[in-house]
Coordinates of C-alpha atoms and ligand atoms in Angstrom, one line a residue:
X182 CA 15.8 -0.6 12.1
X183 CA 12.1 -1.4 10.8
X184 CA 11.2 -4.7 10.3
X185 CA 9.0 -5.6 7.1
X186 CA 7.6 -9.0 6.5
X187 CA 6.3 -9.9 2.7
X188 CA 3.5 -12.0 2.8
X189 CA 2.6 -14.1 -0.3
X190 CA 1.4 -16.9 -2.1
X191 CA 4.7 -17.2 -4.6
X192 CA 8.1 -15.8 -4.9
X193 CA 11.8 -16.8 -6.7
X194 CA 14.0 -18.4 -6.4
X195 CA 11.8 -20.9 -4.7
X196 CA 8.8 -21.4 -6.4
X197 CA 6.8 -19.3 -9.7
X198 CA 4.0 -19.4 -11.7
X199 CA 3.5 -15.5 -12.6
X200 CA 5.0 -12.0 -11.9
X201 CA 4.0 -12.1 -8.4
X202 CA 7.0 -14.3 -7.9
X203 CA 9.3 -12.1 -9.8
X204 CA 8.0 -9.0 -7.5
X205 CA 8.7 -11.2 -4.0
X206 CA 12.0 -12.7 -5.3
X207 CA 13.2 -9.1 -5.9
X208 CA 11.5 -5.9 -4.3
X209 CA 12.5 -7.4 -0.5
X210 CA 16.5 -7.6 -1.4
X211 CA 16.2 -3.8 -3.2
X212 CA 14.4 -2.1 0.1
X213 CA 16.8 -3.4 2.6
X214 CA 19.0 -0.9 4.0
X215 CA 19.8 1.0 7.6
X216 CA 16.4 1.8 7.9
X217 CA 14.0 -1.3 6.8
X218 CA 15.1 -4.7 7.3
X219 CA 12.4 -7.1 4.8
X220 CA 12.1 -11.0 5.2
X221 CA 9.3 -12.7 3.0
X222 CA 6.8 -15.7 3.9
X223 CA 5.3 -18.2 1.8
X224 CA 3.9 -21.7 2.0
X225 CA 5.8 -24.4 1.9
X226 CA 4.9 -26.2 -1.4
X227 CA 5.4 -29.9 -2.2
X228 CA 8.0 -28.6 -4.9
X229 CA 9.8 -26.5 -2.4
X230 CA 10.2 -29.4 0.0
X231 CA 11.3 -31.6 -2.6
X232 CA 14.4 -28.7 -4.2
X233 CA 15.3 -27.2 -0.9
X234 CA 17.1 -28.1 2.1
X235 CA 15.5 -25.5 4.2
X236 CA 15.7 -25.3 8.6
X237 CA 13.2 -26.2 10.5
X238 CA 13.0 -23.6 13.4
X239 CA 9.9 -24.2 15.0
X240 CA 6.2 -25.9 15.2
X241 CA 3.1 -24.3 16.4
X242 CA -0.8 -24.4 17.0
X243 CA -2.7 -22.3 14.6
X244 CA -6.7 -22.3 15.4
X245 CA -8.8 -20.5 13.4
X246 CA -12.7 -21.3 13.3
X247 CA -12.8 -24.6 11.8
X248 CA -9.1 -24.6 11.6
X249 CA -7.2 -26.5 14.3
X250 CA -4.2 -28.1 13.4
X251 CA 0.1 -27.6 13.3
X252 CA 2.0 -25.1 11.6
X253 CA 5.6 -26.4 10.7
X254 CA 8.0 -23.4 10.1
X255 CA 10.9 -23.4 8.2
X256 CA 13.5 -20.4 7.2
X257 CA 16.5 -19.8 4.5
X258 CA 18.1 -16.7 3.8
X259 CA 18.4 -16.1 -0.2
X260 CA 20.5 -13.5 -1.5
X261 CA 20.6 -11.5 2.0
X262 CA 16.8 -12.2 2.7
X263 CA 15.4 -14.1 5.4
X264 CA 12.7 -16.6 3.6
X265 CA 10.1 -18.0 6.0
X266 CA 8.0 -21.1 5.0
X267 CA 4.6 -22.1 6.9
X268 CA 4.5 -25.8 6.3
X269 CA 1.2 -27.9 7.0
X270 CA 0.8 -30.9 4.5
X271 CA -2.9 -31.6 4.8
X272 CA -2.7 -28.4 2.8
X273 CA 0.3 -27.9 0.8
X274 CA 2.0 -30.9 0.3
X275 CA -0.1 -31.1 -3.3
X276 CA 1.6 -31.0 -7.1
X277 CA -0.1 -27.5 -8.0
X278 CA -0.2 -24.1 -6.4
X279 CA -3.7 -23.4 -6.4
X280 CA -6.7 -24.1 -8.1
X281 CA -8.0 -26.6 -5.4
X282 CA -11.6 -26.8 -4.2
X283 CA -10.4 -25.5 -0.7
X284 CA -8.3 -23.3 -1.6
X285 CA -10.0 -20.8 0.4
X286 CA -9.6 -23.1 3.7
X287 CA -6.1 -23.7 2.7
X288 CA -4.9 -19.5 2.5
X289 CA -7.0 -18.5 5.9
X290 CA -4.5 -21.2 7.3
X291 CA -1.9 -19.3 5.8
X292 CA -3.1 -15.7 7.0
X293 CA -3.9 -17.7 10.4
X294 CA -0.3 -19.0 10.8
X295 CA 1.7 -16.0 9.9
X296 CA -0.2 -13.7 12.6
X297 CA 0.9 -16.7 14.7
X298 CA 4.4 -17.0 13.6
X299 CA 4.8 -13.3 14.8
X300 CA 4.8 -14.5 18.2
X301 CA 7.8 -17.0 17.6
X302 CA 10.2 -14.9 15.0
X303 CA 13.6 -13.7 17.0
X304 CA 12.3 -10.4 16.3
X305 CA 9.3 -7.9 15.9
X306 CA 7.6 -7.1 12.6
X307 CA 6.5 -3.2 12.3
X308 CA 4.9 -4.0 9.0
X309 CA 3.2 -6.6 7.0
X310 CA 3.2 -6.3 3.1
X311 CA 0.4 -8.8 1.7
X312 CA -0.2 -9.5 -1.9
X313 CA -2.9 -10.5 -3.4
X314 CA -5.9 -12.5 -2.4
X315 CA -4.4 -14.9 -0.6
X316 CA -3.1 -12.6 1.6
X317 CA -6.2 -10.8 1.8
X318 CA -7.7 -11.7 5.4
X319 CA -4.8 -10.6 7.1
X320 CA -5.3 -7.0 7.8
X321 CA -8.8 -7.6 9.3
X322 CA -7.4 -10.7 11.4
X323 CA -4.3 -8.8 12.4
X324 CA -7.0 -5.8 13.6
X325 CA -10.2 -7.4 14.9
X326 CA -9.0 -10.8 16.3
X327 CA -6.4 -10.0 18.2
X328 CA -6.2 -7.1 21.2
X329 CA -2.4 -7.5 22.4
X330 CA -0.5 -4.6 21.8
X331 CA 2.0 -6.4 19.4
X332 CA -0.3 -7.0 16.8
X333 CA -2.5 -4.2 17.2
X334 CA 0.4 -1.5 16.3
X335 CA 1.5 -3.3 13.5
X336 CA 0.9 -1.5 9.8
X337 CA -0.5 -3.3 7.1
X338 CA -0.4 -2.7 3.1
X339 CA -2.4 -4.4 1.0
X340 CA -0.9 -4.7 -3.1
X341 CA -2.6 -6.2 -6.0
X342 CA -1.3 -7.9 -8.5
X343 CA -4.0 -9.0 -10.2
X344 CA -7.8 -8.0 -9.1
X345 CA -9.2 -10.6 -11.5
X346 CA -8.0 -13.0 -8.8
X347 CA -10.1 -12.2 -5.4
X348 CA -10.6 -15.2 -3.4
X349 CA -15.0 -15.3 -3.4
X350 CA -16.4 -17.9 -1.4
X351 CA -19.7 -19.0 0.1
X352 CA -20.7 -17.6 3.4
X353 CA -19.6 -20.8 4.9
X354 CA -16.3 -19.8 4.7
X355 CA -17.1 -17.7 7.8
X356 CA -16.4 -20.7 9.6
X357 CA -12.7 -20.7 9.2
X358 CA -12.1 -17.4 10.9
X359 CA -12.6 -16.5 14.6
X360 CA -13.9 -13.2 12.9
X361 CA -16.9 -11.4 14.4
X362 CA -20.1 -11.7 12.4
X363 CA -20.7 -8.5 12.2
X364 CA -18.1 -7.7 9.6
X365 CA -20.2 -10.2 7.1
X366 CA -23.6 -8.5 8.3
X367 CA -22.1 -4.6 7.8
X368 CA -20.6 -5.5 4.2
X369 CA -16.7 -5.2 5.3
X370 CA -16.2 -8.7 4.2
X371 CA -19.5 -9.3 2.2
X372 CA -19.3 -9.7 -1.7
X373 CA -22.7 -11.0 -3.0
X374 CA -23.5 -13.4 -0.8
X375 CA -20.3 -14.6 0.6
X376 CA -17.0 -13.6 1.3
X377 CA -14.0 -12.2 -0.8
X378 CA -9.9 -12.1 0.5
X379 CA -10.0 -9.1 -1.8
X380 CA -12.6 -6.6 0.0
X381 CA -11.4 -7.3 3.1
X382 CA -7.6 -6.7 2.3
X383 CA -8.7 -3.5 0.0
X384 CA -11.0 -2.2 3.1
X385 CA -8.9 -3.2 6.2
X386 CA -5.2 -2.5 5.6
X387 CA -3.4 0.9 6.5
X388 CA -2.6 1.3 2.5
X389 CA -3.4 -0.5 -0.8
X390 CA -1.3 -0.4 -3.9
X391 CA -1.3 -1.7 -7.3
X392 CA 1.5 -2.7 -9.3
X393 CA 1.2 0.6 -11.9
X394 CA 0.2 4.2 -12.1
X395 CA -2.4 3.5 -14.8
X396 CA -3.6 0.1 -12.9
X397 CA -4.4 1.9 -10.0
X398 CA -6.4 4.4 -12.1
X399 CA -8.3 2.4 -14.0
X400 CA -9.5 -0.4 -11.6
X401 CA -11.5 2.8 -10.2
X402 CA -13.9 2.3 -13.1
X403 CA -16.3 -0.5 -14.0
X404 CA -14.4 -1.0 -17.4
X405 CA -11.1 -3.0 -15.4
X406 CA -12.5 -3.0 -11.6
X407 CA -13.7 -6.6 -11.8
X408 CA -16.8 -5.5 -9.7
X409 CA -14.7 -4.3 -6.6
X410 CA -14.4 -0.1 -8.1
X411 CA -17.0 1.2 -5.5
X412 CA -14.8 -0.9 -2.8
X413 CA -11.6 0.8 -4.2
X414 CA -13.3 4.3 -4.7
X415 CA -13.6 4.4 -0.8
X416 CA -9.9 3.6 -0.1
X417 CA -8.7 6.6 -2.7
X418 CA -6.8 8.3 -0.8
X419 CA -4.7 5.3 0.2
X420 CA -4.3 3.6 -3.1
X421 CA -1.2 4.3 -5.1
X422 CA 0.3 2.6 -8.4
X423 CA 4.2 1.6 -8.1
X424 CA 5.3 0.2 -11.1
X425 CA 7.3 -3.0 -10.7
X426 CA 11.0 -3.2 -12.0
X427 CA 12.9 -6.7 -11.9
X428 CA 15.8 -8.6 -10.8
X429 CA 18.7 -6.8 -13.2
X430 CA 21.2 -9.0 -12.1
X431 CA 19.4 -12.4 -13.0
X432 CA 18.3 -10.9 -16.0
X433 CA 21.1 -9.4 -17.7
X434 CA 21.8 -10.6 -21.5
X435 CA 25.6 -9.8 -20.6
X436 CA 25.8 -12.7 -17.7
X437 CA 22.9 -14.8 -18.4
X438 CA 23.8 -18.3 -18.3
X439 CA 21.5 -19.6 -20.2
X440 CA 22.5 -18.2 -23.2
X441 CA 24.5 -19.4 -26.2
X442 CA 26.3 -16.0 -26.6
X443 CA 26.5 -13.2 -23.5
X444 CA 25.8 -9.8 -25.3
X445 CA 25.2 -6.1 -23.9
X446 CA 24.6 -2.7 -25.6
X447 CA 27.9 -2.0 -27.4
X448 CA 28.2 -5.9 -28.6
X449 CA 25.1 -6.8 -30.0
X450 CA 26.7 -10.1 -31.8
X451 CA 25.8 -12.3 -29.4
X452 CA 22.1 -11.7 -29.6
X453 CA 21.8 -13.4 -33.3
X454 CA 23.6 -16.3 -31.8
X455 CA 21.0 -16.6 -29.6
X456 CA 18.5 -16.4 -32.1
X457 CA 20.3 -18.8 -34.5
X458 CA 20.1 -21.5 -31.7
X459 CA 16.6 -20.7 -30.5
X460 CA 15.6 -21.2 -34.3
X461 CA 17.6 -24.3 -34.6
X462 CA 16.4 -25.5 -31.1
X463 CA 12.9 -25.4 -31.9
X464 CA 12.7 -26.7 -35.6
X465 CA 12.2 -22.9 -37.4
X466 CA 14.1 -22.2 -40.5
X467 CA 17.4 -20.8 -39.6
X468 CA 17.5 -17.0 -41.1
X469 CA 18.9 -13.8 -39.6
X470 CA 16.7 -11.7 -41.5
X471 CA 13.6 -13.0 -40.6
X472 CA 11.5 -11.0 -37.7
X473 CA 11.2 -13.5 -35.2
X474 CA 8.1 -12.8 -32.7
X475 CA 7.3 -14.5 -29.4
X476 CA 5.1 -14.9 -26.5
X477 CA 6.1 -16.2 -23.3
X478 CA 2.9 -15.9 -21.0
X479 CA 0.0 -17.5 -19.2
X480 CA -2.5 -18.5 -21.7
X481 CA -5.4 -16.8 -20.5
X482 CA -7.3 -14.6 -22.2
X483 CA -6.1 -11.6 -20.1
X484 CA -3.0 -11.6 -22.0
X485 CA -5.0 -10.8 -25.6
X486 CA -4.9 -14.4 -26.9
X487 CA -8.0 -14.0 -28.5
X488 CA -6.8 -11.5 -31.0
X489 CA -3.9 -13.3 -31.7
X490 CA -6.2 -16.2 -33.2
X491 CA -8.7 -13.5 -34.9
X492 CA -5.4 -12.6 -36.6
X493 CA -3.5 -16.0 -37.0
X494 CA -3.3 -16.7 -40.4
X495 CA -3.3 -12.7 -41.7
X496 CA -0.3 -12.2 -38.8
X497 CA 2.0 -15.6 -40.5
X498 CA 1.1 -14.0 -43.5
X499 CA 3.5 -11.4 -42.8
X500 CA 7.1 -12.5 -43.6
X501 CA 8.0 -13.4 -39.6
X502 CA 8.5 -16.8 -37.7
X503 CA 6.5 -17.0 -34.5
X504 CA 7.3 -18.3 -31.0
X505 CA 4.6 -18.9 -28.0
X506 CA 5.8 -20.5 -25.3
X507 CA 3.1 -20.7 -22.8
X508 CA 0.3 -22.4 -20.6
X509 CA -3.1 -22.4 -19.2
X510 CA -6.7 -22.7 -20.7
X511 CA -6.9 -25.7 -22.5
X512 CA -8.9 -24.7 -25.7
X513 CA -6.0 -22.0 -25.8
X514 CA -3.4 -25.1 -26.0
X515 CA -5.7 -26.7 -28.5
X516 CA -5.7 -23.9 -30.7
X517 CA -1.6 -23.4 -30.5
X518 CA -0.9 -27.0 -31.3
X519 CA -2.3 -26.8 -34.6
X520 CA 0.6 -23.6 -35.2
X521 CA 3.5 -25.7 -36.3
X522 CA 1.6 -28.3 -38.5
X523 CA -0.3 -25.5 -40.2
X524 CA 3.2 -23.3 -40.5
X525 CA 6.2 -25.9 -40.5
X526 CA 9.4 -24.4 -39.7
X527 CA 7.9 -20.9 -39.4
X528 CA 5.9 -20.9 -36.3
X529 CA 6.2 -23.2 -32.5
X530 CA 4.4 -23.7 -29.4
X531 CA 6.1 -25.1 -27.0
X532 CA 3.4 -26.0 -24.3
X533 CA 4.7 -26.0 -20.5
X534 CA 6.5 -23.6 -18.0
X535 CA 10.4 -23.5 -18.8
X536 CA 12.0 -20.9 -17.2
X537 CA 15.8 -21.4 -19.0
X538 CA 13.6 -21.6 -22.5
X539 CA 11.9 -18.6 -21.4
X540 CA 15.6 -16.6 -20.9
X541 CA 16.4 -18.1 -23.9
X542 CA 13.3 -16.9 -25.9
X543 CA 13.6 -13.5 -24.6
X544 CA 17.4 -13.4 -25.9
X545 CA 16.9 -15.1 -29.1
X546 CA 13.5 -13.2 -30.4
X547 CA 13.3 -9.8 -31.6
X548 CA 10.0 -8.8 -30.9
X549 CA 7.5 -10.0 -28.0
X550 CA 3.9 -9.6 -28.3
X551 CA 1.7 -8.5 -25.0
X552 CA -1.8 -7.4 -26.7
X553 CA -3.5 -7.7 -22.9
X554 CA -6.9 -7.3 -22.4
X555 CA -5.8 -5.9 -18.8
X556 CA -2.8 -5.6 -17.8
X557 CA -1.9 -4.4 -14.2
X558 CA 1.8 -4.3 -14.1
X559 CA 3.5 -6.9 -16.8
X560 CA 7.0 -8.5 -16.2
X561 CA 7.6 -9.9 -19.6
X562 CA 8.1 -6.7 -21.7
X563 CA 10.5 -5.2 -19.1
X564 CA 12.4 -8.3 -19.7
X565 CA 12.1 -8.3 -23.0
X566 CA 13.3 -4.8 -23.2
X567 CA 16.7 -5.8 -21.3
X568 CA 17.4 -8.1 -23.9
X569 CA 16.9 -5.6 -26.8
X570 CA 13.6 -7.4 -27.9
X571 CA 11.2 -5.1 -28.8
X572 CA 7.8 -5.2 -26.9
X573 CA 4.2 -4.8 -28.9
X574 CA 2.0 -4.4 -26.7
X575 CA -1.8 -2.8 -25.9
X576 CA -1.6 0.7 -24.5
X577 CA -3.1 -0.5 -21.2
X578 CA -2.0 -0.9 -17.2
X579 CA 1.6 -1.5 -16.8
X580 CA 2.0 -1.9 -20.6
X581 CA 1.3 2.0 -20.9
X582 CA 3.5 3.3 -18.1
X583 CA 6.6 1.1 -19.5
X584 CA 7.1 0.9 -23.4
X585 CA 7.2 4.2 -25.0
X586 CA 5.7 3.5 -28.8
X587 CA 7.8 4.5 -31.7
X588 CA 7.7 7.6 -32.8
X589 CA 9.6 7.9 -36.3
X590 CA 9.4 11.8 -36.2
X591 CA 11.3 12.0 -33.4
X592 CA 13.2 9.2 -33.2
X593 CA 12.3 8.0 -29.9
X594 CA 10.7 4.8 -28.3
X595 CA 11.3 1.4 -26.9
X596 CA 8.9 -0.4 -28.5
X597 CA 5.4 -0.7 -30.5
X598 CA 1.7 -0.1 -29.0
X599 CA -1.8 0.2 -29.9
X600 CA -4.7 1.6 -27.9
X601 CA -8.0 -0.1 -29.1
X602 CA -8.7 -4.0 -28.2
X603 CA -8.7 -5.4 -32.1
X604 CA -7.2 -7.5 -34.0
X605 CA -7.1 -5.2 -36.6
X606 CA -5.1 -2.3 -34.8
X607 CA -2.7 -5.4 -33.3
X608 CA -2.5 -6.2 -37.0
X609 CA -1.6 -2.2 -38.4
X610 CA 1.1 -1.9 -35.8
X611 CA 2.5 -5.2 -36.3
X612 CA 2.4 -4.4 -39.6
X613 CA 4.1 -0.8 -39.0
X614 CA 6.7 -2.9 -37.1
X615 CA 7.7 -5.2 -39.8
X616 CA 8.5 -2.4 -41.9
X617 CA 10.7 -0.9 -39.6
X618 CA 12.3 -3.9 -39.1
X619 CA 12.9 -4.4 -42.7
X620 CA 13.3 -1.0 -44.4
X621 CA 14.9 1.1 -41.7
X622 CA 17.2 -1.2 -39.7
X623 CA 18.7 1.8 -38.4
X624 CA 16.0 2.9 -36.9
X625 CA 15.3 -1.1 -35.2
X626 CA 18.6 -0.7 -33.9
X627 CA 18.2 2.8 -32.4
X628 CA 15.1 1.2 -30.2
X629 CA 16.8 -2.1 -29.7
X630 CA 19.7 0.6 -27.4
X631 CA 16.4 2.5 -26.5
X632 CA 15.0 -0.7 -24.3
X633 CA 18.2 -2.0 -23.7
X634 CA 19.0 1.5 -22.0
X635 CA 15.4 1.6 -20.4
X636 CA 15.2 1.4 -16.5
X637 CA 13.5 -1.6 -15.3
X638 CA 15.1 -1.7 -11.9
X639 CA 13.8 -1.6 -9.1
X640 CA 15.7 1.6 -8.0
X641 CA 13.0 4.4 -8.7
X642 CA 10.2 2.1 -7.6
X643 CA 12.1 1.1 -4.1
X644 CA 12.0 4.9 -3.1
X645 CA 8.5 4.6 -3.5
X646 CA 7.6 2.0 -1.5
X647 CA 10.4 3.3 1.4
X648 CA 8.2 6.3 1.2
X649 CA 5.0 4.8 1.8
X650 CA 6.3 2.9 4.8
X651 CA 8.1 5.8 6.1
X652 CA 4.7 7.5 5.9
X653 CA 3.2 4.7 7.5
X654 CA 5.7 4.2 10.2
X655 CA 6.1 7.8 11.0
X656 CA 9.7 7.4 9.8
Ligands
LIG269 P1 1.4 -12.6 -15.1 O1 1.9 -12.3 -13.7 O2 0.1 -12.0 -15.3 O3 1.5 -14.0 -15.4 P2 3.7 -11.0 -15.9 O4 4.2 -10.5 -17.3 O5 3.6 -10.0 -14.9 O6 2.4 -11.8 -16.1 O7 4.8 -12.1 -15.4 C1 4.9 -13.3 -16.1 C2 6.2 -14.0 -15.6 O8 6.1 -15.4 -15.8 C3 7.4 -13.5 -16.4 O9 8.6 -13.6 -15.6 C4 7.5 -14.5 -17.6 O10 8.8 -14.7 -18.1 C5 7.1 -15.8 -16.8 N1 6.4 -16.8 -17.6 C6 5.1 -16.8 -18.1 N2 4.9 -18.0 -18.8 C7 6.0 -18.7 -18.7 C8 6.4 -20.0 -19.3 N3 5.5 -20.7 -19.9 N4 7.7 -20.4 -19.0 C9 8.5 -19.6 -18.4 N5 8.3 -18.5 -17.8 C10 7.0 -18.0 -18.0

């Protein structure tokens, strides 16, 4: 059997603030089988230390250029997966995630300590799957800084999640790795004049993927590379786009916990109980027949926040009660608070990450709005779709490959999109929507069973991934 070890910054149960966690909680637990064996490592937050009693199985050096200090290493198994967590609390004993001025000290630790822990696990890794930035450093390090055998045969992949995201630093940064120069002087490592996580994990790992077919396509243009689509143009023939699924079983509207009323395809009852508490919960009128929209994101502009402002007071002119339940920039927030003075009773923010609101939202609304600027995979509207909420979204990334617009000809879709970044097109289809939802009930209904029947598992998306490693493992 094969071992595979996921490398990341985030992943559920244990700790969350974006898809990346829904990916790590989830893909690991689907792959394992006969043949690949996958066990996941992440740091060991404050707020993990704090919620779990987790074993302490070992403690070790890690040195890395400037680096010199202990790695603590803890383990839990989680729903049949081993869960690894490199502790060091000069560096992650801290209330937040990221977003810390050294940041980019703090993760070549990280990618320093998992090459390390390698040499202590009760068994050998074959393959390392790293996400995202943070992860980044690890191929090169795995290749160029170490010359035993063990480390030099294992296979890397490289995914991204998000390439706005790449982990840039000044040239100093150098100083934390026990990297060769050279790879700053050639350009391996070099982006403008210091060094990015990102290029190196794109240039230096066996394979790279993205999170979507259409991602993976169109970060090889200047429109949605972020800078880095000559980097990606010369890894082509190793990039690939598997589109996430997620966790069916934690998010199922017929056992979800967290809702008022269980529901499922042929009892649909129990999702306007949901909405009746969710309206009565957050201070909207209580109506069945009013369309009630939602939002349950980061507030950045990625997601399309902007046009959702341009648009404010022509979209809650419509006759619909609005939801947003998110975080992030701050002049965002500031713009959402004004929401439920200006509409009382018909529109709420609810500011903050709330993970049993946000099951609740998803049950209780029956459309969600995703107009994303970019949008390289996209959790929330696969969700949304398992709880017979209709997604809106931009034709773009993930969005595209997932919802399939209506199409009242044919009588097919899963959802509502629009192709052009406007507010005006967000508002036509929105619009369009409405009166579906109003004047052809049938027809909401038919795509209601549409998403509900839509598969967002993991299944398909597995087999791809047990492909790429059997490719890369000579399986
Ligand atoms: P991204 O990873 O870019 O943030 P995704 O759509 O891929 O976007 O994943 C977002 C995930 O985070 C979803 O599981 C969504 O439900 C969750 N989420 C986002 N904001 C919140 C919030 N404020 N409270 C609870 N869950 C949230």
């Amino acid at each position: 059997m094969k071992k595979v070890l996921f490398v990341a910054s985030e992943g559920l149960p244990f700790i969350k603030s974006g898809g990346l966690a829904d990916v790590i909680g989830s893909l690991p637990q689907t792959i394992n089988s006969e043949r690949y064996s996958c066990s996941v490592v992440l740091p060991l937050y404050k707020k993990i230390k704090e919620n779990y009693e987790l074993n302490k199985i070992g403690e070790y050096n890690v040195q890395s250029g400037l680096i010199n200090c202990k790695a603590e290493l803890y383990y839990q198994k989680y729903d049949g997966v081993d869960f690894y967590f490199i502790g060091n609390d000069q560096y992650f004993y801290r209330d937040g995630m990221y977003g810390y001025v050294d940041d980019g000290e703090r993760f070549a630790f990280f990618c320093k300590a998992v090459l390390e822990m390698l040499n202590i696990l009760p068994f050998k890794v074959d393959l390392l799957a790293c996400n995202d930035w943070h992860t980044g450093m690890i191929p090169i390090m795995c290749k160029k800084e170490y010359c035993d055998s063990y480390h030099q045969n294992i296979k890397t992949i490289y995914t991204i999640h998000n390439l706005l995201f790449q982990g840039n630093f000044p040239e100093k940064m150098l100083d934390y790795f026990n990297l060769d120069r050279k790879y700053y002087e050639n350009g391996d490592i070099r982006f403008d004049d210091g060094i990015s996580f990102m290029k190196a994990g794109i240039l230096f790992a066996d394979k790279v993927t993205t999170v979507s077919q259409s991602y993976a396509k169109e970060i090889l243009t200047e429109e949605y590379s972020e800078r880095m689509d000559s980097v990606l143009r010369t890894r082509q023939n190793d990039l690939s786009g598997i589109v996430n699924g997620i966790d069916v079983q934690m998010w199922n509207s017929n056992t979800d916990k967290a809702l008022i009323a269980n529901y499922d395809i042929s009892k649909l009852s129990g999702k306007k109980k949901c909405k009746k508490k969710l309206q009565e919960m957050l201070g909207l009128r209580v109506a069945d027949d009013v369309l009630l929209v939602g939002m349950i994101s980061r507030l950045t502009w990625q997601k399309g926040v902007s046009l959702i402002l341009e648009k404010l007071s022509a979209i809650m002119n419509q006759d619909i009660q609005l939801i947003i339940l998110g975080t992030g920039d701050n002049y965002i927030e500031s713009q959402f608070k004004q929401l439920e003075y200006t509409y009382p009773h018909r529109a709420v923010f609810y500011c903050g990450y709330n993970e049993t609101l946000s099951h609740q939202v998803y049950a209780g609304i029956d459309m969600l709005l995703m107009p994303s600027l970019f949008e390289p995979c996209g959790i929330s509207q696969l969700i949304a779709m398992r709880y017979g909420t209709l997604p809106l979204v931009r034709e773009v990334g993930g969005l595209k490959d997932t919802v399939i617009p209506y199409n009242e000809y044919e009588h097919t879709g899963n959802g509502f999109s629009f192709r052009n970044f406007s507010g005006d097109d967000l508002l036509n289809v929105l619009k369009y929507a409405l009166n579906v939802y109003y004047y052809h009930p049938k027809e909401w209904k038919m795509l209601m069973k549409n998403a509900m029947n839509s598969d967002v598992s993991w299944k398909a998306s597995a087999e791809k991934y047990i492909d790429l490693f059997d490719n890369l493992l000579g399986h």
